[in-house]
Short mmCIF file of C-alpha atoms and ligand atoms in Angstrom, two decimals:
data_model
loop_
_atom_site.label_atom_id
_atom_site.label_comp_id
_atom_site.label_asym_id
_atom_site.label_seq_id
_atom_site.Cartn_x
_atom_site.Cartn_y
_atom_site.Cartn_z
CA UNK X 581 2.41 26.61 17.38
CA UNK X 582 6.04 27.69 17.41
CA UNK X 583 8.76 25.04 17.41
CA UNK X 584 11.51 23.28 15.52
CA UNK X 585 11.28 20.09 13.54
CA UNK X 586 7.98 20.90 11.88
CA UNK X 587 6.17 23.41 9.74
CA UNK X 588 2.50 24.25 9.44
CA UNK X 589 0.35 25.24 6.47
CA UNK X 590 -3.24 26.41 6.90
CA UNK X 591 -5.85 25.50 4.31
CA UNK X 592 -3.35 23.29 2.46
CA UNK X 593 -4.31 21.89 -0.92
CA UNK X 594 -3.79 18.13 -1.03
CA UNK X 595 -4.35 17.64 -4.79
CA UNK X 596 -0.65 16.92 -5.37
CA UNK X 597 -0.41 14.84 -2.21
CA UNK X 598 -2.75 12.05 -3.33
CA UNK X 599 -1.95 9.84 -6.31
CA UNK X 600 -5.58 9.92 -7.52
CA UNK X 601 -4.95 13.66 -8.01
CA UNK X 602 -8.39 14.59 -6.69
CA UNK X 603 -9.07 17.97 -5.10
CA UNK X 604 -9.00 18.14 -1.30
CA UNK X 605 -8.05 20.70 1.29
CA UNK X 606 -6.69 20.17 4.80
CA UNK X 607 -7.71 22.74 7.40
CA UNK X 608 -4.22 22.35 8.85
CA UNK X 609 -1.25 20.46 7.43
CA UNK X 610 1.62 19.75 9.79
CA UNK X 611 4.83 18.56 8.19
CA UNK X 612 7.28 17.07 10.68
CA UNK X 613 10.90 17.04 9.53
CA UNK X 614 11.98 15.37 12.77
CA UNK X 615 9.97 12.62 14.52
CA UNK X 616 11.25 13.97 17.83
CA UNK X 617 8.78 16.85 17.37
CA UNK X 618 5.78 14.49 17.76
CA UNK X 619 5.45 14.73 21.59
CA UNK X 620 5.35 18.51 21.34
CA UNK X 621 2.89 18.43 18.43
CA UNK X 622 0.55 16.00 20.16
CA UNK X 623 0.64 18.32 23.17
CA UNK X 624 -1.58 20.71 21.20
CA UNK X 625 -5.28 20.04 21.69
CA UNK X 626 -6.03 19.95 17.97
CA UNK X 627 -3.76 16.97 17.49
CA UNK X 628 -4.23 15.39 20.90
CA UNK X 629 -8.03 15.36 20.82
CA UNK X 630 -9.03 15.66 17.20
CA UNK X 631 -8.79 13.18 14.37
CA UNK X 632 -5.34 13.23 12.79
CA UNK X 633 -4.81 11.84 9.32
CA UNK X 634 -1.25 10.64 8.82
CA UNK X 635 -0.46 11.13 5.16
CA UNK X 636 2.39 9.25 3.50
CA UNK X 637 2.70 9.31 -0.26
CA UNK X 638 -1.09 9.55 -0.60
CA UNK X 639 -1.01 6.42 -2.74
CA UNK X 640 -3.47 4.36 -0.75
CA UNK X 641 -6.30 6.71 0.07
CA UNK X 642 -9.23 8.36 -1.62
CA UNK X 643 -10.33 11.83 -0.58
CA UNK X 644 -14.10 11.43 -1.00
CA UNK X 645 -14.34 14.68 0.97
CA UNK X 646 -12.00 16.99 2.84
CA UNK X 647 -10.32 15.63 5.97
CA UNK X 648 -11.89 17.25 9.03
CA UNK X 649 -8.89 17.40 11.34
CA UNK X 650 -5.15 17.90 11.14
CA UNK X 651 -3.21 16.19 8.38
CA UNK X 652 0.23 15.09 9.55
CA UNK X 653 3.00 14.28 7.14
CA UNK X 654 6.41 12.95 8.14
CA UNK X 655 9.18 14.37 5.97
CA UNK X 656 11.93 12.30 7.58
CA UNK X 657 14.41 10.74 5.20
CA UNK X 658 17.13 8.73 6.98
CA UNK X 659 18.25 5.22 6.04
CA UNK X 660 20.83 3.43 8.18
CA UNK X 661 22.41 0.00 8.53
CA UNK X 662 21.80 -1.00 12.16
CA UNK X 663 23.54 -4.38 12.03
CA UNK X 664 25.47 -6.36 9.44
CA UNK X 665 27.38 -9.58 10.08
CA UNK X 666 28.24 -10.06 6.42
CA UNK X 667 25.35 -12.48 5.99
CA UNK X 668 22.27 -10.88 7.52
CA UNK X 669 21.59 -7.19 8.09
CA UNK X 670 19.05 -4.90 9.71
CA UNK X 671 18.21 -1.68 7.91
CA UNK X 672 16.26 1.14 9.54
CA UNK X 673 14.39 3.63 7.37
CA UNK X 674 12.47 6.71 8.45
CA UNK X 675 8.75 6.86 7.70
CA UNK X 676 9.14 9.61 5.09
CA UNK X 677 11.56 7.69 2.84
CA UNK X 678 10.04 6.80 -0.53
CA UNK X 679 9.36 3.06 -0.67
CA UNK X 680 11.02 2.47 -4.03
CA UNK X 681 14.03 4.58 -2.98
CA UNK X 682 14.49 2.21 -0.04
CA UNK X 683 14.24 -0.86 -2.30
CA UNK X 684 16.95 0.60 -4.58
CA UNK X 685 19.11 1.55 -1.56
CA UNK X 686 18.99 -2.01 -0.17
CA UNK X 687 19.79 -3.58 -3.55
CA UNK X 688 22.63 -1.07 -4.01
CA UNK X 689 24.06 -2.27 -0.69
CA UNK X 690 23.86 -5.94 -1.75
CA UNK X 691 20.90 -6.67 0.53
CA UNK X 692 18.10 -8.97 -0.63
CA UNK X 693 14.48 -9.36 0.42
CA UNK X 694 12.61 -6.36 -0.99
CA UNK X 695 13.24 -6.97 -4.71
CA UNK X 696 9.71 -8.31 -5.47
CA UNK X 697 8.26 -5.14 -3.91
CA UNK X 698 10.01 -2.77 -6.32
CA UNK X 699 8.14 0.26 -7.68
CA UNK X 700 5.24 0.18 -5.20
CA UNK X 701 4.23 3.82 -4.72
CA UNK X 702 4.14 5.36 -1.24
CA UNK X 703 6.41 5.76 1.75
CA UNK X 704 8.19 3.45 4.18
CA UNK X 705 5.85 4.59 6.98
CA UNK X 706 2.80 3.47 5.03
CA UNK X 707 4.23 0.05 4.10
CA UNK X 708 3.39 -1.77 7.36
CA UNK X 709 -0.05 -0.15 7.66
CA UNK X 710 -1.60 -2.24 4.92
CA UNK X 711 1.25 -4.77 4.78
CA UNK X 712 2.02 -3.95 1.15
CA UNK X 713 2.53 -6.94 -1.08
CA UNK X 714 3.24 -7.94 -4.65
CA UNK X 715 4.56 -10.86 -6.69
CA UNK X 716 4.31 -13.43 -3.94
CA UNK X 717 5.89 -11.35 -1.16
CA UNK X 718 4.40 -9.26 1.63
CA UNK X 719 6.43 -6.66 3.46
CA UNK X 720 5.84 -8.48 6.76
CA UNK X 721 8.19 -11.19 5.43
CA UNK X 722 11.07 -8.71 5.85
CA UNK X 723 9.92 -6.50 8.72
CA UNK X 724 12.01 -6.82 11.86
CA UNK X 725 10.27 -4.13 13.94
CA UNK X 726 8.09 -1.04 13.59
CA UNK X 727 8.85 2.14 15.52
CA UNK X 728 5.87 4.35 16.31
CA UNK X 729 4.57 7.15 18.45
CA UNK X 730 1.84 5.81 20.74
CA UNK X 731 -0.76 8.59 20.90
CA UNK X 732 -2.67 7.27 23.90
CA UNK X 733 0.39 6.93 26.14
CA UNK X 734 2.34 9.79 24.62
CA UNK X 735 5.55 7.85 24.06
CA UNK X 736 7.65 6.20 21.40
CA UNK X 737 7.37 2.42 21.14
CA UNK X 738 9.03 -0.34 19.13
CA UNK X 739 6.90 -3.31 18.09
CA UNK X 740 8.35 -6.62 16.95
CA UNK X 741 6.87 -7.83 13.68
CA UNK X 742 4.95 -10.56 15.54
CA UNK X 743 3.07 -7.86 17.51
CA UNK X 744 1.97 -5.89 14.45
CA UNK X 745 -1.08 -8.04 13.61
CA UNK X 746 -0.04 -8.48 10.00
CA UNK X 747 -2.47 -10.18 7.61
CA UNK X 748 -3.28 -9.82 3.92
CA UNK X 749 -3.36 -6.02 3.34
CA UNK X 750 -3.96 -5.54 7.06
CA UNK X 751 -2.25 -4.76 10.39
CA UNK X 752 -3.05 -3.41 13.85
CA UNK X 753 -2.13 0.05 12.48
CA UNK X 754 -4.85 -0.21 9.84
CA UNK X 755 -7.37 -1.60 12.35
CA UNK X 756 -6.82 1.31 14.77
CA UNK X 757 -5.62 4.18 12.59
CA UNK X 758 -5.70 6.75 15.38
CA UNK X 759 -3.58 4.79 17.85
CA UNK X 760 -0.09 5.16 16.37
CA UNK X 761 2.04 7.26 14.08
CA UNK X 762 4.61 5.00 12.43
CA UNK X 763 7.96 6.80 12.62
CA UNK X 764 10.41 4.23 11.21
CA UNK X 765 10.60 0.61 10.08
CA UNK X 766 13.43 -1.88 10.64
CA UNK X 767 13.93 -4.55 7.97
CA UNK X 768 15.70 -7.90 8.34
CA UNK X 769 17.51 -8.50 5.05
CA UNK X 770 20.04 -10.98 3.77
CA UNK X 771 23.18 -10.96 1.64
CA UNK X 772 22.22 -14.41 0.35
CA UNK X 773 19.66 -14.20 -2.44
CA UNK X 774 16.76 -16.61 -2.28
CA UNK X 775 14.71 -15.81 -5.37
CA UNK X 776 10.94 -15.95 -5.09
CA UNK X 777 9.87 -16.41 -8.67
CA UNK X 778 6.72 -18.48 -8.23
CA UNK X 779 4.33 -15.67 -9.04
CA UNK X 780 3.02 -15.85 -12.59
CA UNK X 781 4.93 -13.64 -14.97
CA UNK X 782 8.30 -13.15 -13.26
CA UNK X 783 10.02 -16.16 -14.83
CA UNK X 784 8.70 -15.21 -18.26
CA UNK X 785 9.86 -11.62 -17.82
CA UNK X 786 13.37 -12.76 -16.79
CA UNK X 787 13.50 -14.91 -19.90
CA UNK X 788 12.37 -12.00 -22.04
CA UNK X 789 15.24 -10.03 -20.46
CA UNK X 790 17.64 -12.76 -21.66
CA UNK X 791 18.39 -14.12 -18.19
CA UNK X 792 18.47 -17.89 -18.32
CA UNK X 793 20.48 -18.96 -15.27
CA UNK X 794 20.04 -17.93 -11.65
CA UNK X 795 18.98 -14.27 -11.58
CA UNK X 796 20.44 -11.62 -9.26
CA UNK X 797 18.12 -9.76 -6.89
CA UNK X 798 18.48 -6.56 -8.93
CA UNK X 799 17.38 -8.49 -12.04
CA UNK X 800 14.25 -9.75 -10.26
CA UNK X 801 13.51 -6.16 -9.24
CA UNK X 802 13.98 -5.11 -12.87
CA UNK X 803 11.56 -7.82 -14.02
CA UNK X 804 8.97 -6.65 -11.46
CA UNK X 805 9.45 -3.03 -12.57
CA UNK X 806 8.89 -4.01 -16.20
CA UNK X 807 5.71 -5.98 -15.38
CA UNK X 808 4.32 -3.19 -13.20
CA UNK X 809 5.04 -0.51 -15.84
CA UNK X 810 3.17 -2.58 -18.40
CA UNK X 811 0.15 -3.52 -16.26
CA UNK X 812 -0.39 -0.61 -13.89
CA UNK X 813 -0.92 2.99 -14.95
CA UNK X 814 1.74 5.45 -13.74
CA UNK X 815 0.03 7.74 -11.19
CA UNK X 816 2.14 10.64 -12.47
CA UNK X 817 0.37 10.26 -15.83
CA UNK X 818 -3.05 8.86 -14.88
CA UNK X 819 -4.27 9.33 -11.30
CA UNK X 820 -4.82 6.04 -9.44
CA UNK X 821 -4.15 4.25 -6.17
CA UNK X 822 -3.12 0.82 -7.45
CA UNK X 823 -5.56 -1.96 -6.69
CA UNK X 824 -8.78 -0.33 -5.54
CA UNK X 825 -10.26 -3.55 -4.13
CA UNK X 826 -8.77 -6.31 -2.02
CA UNK X 827 -8.96 -9.84 -3.36
CA UNK X 828 -11.90 -11.32 -1.44
CA UNK X 829 -11.26 -14.25 0.89
CA UNK X 830 -14.27 -16.60 1.00
CA UNK X 831 -15.07 -19.99 2.54
CA UNK X 832 -13.58 -22.85 0.49
CA UNK X 833 -16.96 -24.48 -0.42
CA UNK X 834 -18.29 -21.17 -1.80
CA UNK X 835 -15.09 -20.71 -3.82
CA UNK X 836 -15.20 -24.26 -5.20
CA UNK X 837 -18.85 -23.81 -6.19
CA UNK X 838 -18.05 -20.56 -8.00
CA UNK X 839 -15.06 -22.14 -9.75
CA UNK X 840 -17.27 -25.03 -10.85
CA UNK X 841 -19.84 -22.64 -12.29
CA UNK X 842 -17.21 -20.38 -13.92
CA UNK X 843 -14.43 -22.37 -15.58
CA UNK X 844 -11.30 -20.23 -15.85
CA UNK X 845 -11.93 -18.37 -12.63
CA UNK X 846 -8.60 -17.92 -10.79
CA UNK X 847 -8.51 -19.43 -7.29
CA UNK X 848 -5.71 -18.87 -4.77
CA UNK X 849 -4.91 -20.24 -1.35
CA UNK X 850 -6.64 -18.20 1.37
CA UNK X 851 -5.55 -17.48 4.91
CA UNK X 852 -5.95 -21.17 5.89
CA UNK X 853 -7.18 -24.50 4.55
CA UNK X 854 -10.84 -23.53 4.85
CA UNK X 855 -10.67 -20.31 2.82
CA UNK X 856 -9.77 -19.33 -0.75
CA UNK X 857 -8.76 -16.00 -2.21
CA UNK X 858 -10.60 -14.96 -5.35
CA UNK X 859 -9.33 -12.50 -7.95
CA UNK X 860 -11.23 -9.23 -7.62
CA UNK X 861 -9.78 -8.17 -10.97
CA UNK X 862 -11.29 -11.21 -12.66
CA UNK X 863 -14.71 -10.74 -11.04
CA UNK X 864 -14.78 -7.05 -12.05
CA UNK X 865 -13.52 -7.84 -15.54
CA UNK X 866 -16.31 -10.43 -16.00
CA UNK X 867 -18.84 -7.74 -15.14
CA UNK X 868 -17.55 -5.74 -18.09
CA UNK X 869 -15.98 -2.83 -16.23
CA UNK X 870 -12.47 -2.81 -17.69
CA UNK X 871 -11.83 0.40 -19.60
CA UNK X 872 -15.25 1.84 -18.72
CA UNK X 873 -15.59 5.46 -17.65
CA UNK X 874 -18.24 7.71 -16.23
CA UNK X 875 -17.05 11.24 -16.87
CA UNK X 876 -13.47 11.39 -15.64
CA UNK X 877 -13.87 8.50 -13.19
CA UNK X 878 -12.93 5.23 -14.83
CA UNK X 879 -11.53 1.72 -14.69
CA UNK X 880 -8.06 1.25 -16.19
CA UNK X 881 -7.99 -0.35 -19.63
CA UNK X 882 -4.91 -2.37 -18.59
CA UNK X 883 -6.19 -3.74 -15.26
CA UNK X 884 -9.75 -4.13 -13.96
CA UNK X 885 -8.70 -3.63 -10.33
CA UNK X 886 -7.41 -0.10 -10.83
CA UNK X 887 -9.72 2.91 -10.74
CA UNK X 888 -8.36 5.94 -12.56
CA UNK X 889 -8.91 9.68 -12.66
CA UNK X 890 -8.90 10.76 -16.31
CA UNK X 891 -8.54 14.41 -15.34
CA UNK X 892 -10.97 16.16 -13.07
CA UNK X 893 -12.89 13.38 -11.32
CA UNK X 894 -13.79 14.15 -7.73
CA UNK X 895 -13.17 11.66 -4.97
CA UNK X 896 -16.94 11.35 -4.52
CA UNK X 897 -17.35 10.39 -8.21
CA UNK X 898 -14.65 7.73 -7.89
CA UNK X 899 -16.30 6.39 -4.75
CA UNK X 900 -19.67 6.28 -6.55
CA UNK X 901 -18.11 4.27 -9.38
CA UNK X 902 -16.47 1.91 -6.87
CA UNK X 903 -19.83 1.30 -5.19
CA UNK X 904 -21.48 0.49 -8.53
CA UNK X 905 -18.67 -1.95 -9.37
CA UNK X 906 -18.99 -3.69 -5.98
CA UNK X 907 -22.77 -3.89 -6.35
CA UNK X 908 -22.48 -5.54 -9.77
CA UNK X 909 -19.96 -8.12 -8.48
CA UNK X 910 -22.26 -8.83 -5.53
CA UNK X 911 -25.28 -9.24 -7.83
CA UNK X 912 -23.53 -11.51 -10.33
CA UNK X 913 -21.28 -13.63 -8.07
CA UNK X 914 -22.68 -13.14 -4.56
CA UNK X 915 -19.26 -11.96 -3.39
CA UNK X 916 -18.63 -8.75 -1.44
CA UNK X 917 -15.50 -6.86 -2.47
CA UNK X 918 -14.02 -4.17 -0.26
CA UNK X 919 -11.80 -1.21 -1.00
CA UNK X 920 -8.10 -1.48 -0.32
CA UNK X 921 -7.42 2.27 0.05
CA UNK X 922 -8.56 4.26 3.03
CA UNK X 923 -11.66 6.32 2.24
CA UNK X 924 -11.36 9.80 3.79
CA UNK X 925 -14.39 12.07 4.18
CA UNK X 926 -16.98 9.33 3.64
CA UNK X 927 -17.55 5.69 4.53
CA UNK X 928 -17.69 2.59 2.38
N1 LIG A 1253 -7.21 -10.41 -14.12
C1 LIG A 1253 -8.32 -10.23 -14.90
N2 LIG A 1253 -8.52 -9.01 -15.49
C2 LIG A 1253 -7.64 -7.98 -15.31
C3 LIG A 1253 -6.50 -8.16 -14.53
C4 LIG A 1253 -6.31 -9.40 -13.93
O1 LIG A 1253 -9.12 -11.12 -15.08
O2 LIG A 1253 -7.90 -6.89 -15.86
C5 LIG A 1253 -7.03 -11.71 -13.47
C6 LIG A 1253 -6.06 -12.61 -14.20
O3 LIG A 1253 -6.57 -13.92 -14.17
C7 LIG A 1253 -4.81 -12.56 -13.33
C8 LIG A 1253 -5.40 -12.34 -11.95
O4 LIG A 1253 -6.54 -11.53 -12.16
O5 LIG A 1253 -4.08 -13.73 -13.40
C9 LIG A 1253 -4.48 -11.68 -10.98
O6 LIG A 1253 -4.01 -10.42 -11.53
P1 LIG A 1253 -2.65 -9.78 -11.02
O7 LIG A 1253 -1.51 -10.74 -11.17
O8 LIG A 1253 -2.47 -8.46 -11.69
O9 LIG A 1253 -2.85 -9.61 -9.46
P2 LIG A 1253 -4.03 -8.96 -8.59
O10 LIG A 1253 -4.52 -10.03 -7.68
O11 LIG A 1253 -5.03 -8.28 -9.43
C10 LIG A 1253 -2.40 -8.32 -6.66
C11 LIG A 1253 -2.17 -7.12 -5.79
C12 LIG A 1253 -1.34 -6.09 -6.53
C13 LIG A 1253 -0.01 -6.73 -6.94
C14 LIG A 1253 -0.30 -7.94 -7.81
C15 LIG A 1253 0.96 -8.69 -8.19
C16 LIG A 1253 -4.15 -6.97 -4.35
C17 LIG A 1253 -5.40 -6.24 -4.04
N3 LIG A 1253 -3.46 -6.53 -5.41
O12 LIG A 1253 -3.20 -7.89 -7.75
O13 LIG A 1253 -1.06 -5.03 -5.62
O14 LIG A 1253 0.80 -5.81 -7.66
O15 LIG A 1253 -1.15 -8.85 -7.08
O16 LIG A 1253 1.42 -9.37 -7.07
O17 LIG A 1253 -3.79 -7.90 -3.63
C18 LIG A 1253 -1.93 -2.96 -4.87
O18 LIG A 1253 -2.15 -3.53 -3.80
O19 LIG A 1253 -2.19 -1.75 -5.05
C19 LIG A 1253 -1.39 -3.74 -5.97
C20 LIG A 1253 -1.21 -3.23 -7.20
#
């Protein structure tokens, strides 16, 4: 495969390309430095016909086995201001830009909207796939449009946010992972700061930082960074993929019955009036998993929702632990919890 705008590595180790730090090998890794190379790349049968795993920062997947097809990584790094009327702005970032780098770039340019999403690992291209969210904000709140390569029709498309099928940790890109390669994301941001401080902990953190009056967006980002550093293990130090399970959404009557039987159980609003979101962390914690380990596969001591690799755990060992955790939550509470990261090389 000769060409410009990409490079190819055969039998590429992926250990440093997944934040769990588990061992995995790609038969073929294609790194595109220019999204314009995608039509040429998808002209090759191996990409056109085979499964292609698009790898961002590797922060939301678990290699339970080796990927069978081509692994495609976008190493594109541009950020540009597409529009700015002094009040509202549209920022376009390439898929390969680091998510937190983008958050800092927008704050540095006086643009608000992404501050609650500071320090989330991963890339811009991965952000819309699972509609990343934290501290009361989901990225869909700020997404203007998603640019992607449509594999079936062999062309670049631009989808308005309303057409992306966003839901809690979900999107049309996650539902049909082989249909598109996200190439860039456009964000609608504002120069007027409307703080979203409702989520437990942010107000307290701002106070601990000595900020009493109205905070600036950069100060909210700083508060979020401090909370995350305290609660979530740094993947550079202890391999992990953030929350391993989604918070389960259950029918309201089931949630109310559980809350009645378990005083202290957190209960959040669900997708509508007839559903409630439960805290997977709380359910797992109640089953006694926090801080447990089985060999090098473990549950973080600081947060029950985070599985960790203490050194040399394999993806299969971590998946086995996750299945045991889910089975115990099912047995004790009658609630099914599902993984948030994509499982590669096996099925849930
Ligand atoms: N809790 C426990 N035990 C624990 C940790 C938490 O019982 O070990 C209970 C507490 O009652 C706490 C509640 O769970 O109040 C919620 O915990 P937390 O505020 O940490 O939020 P979460 O629901 O566990 C979600 C996201 C995180 C995001 C935080 C903050 C999901 C799956 N996870 O976690 O996102 O950072 O809210 O907004 O929705 C990620 O997706 O990778 C991620 C880290």
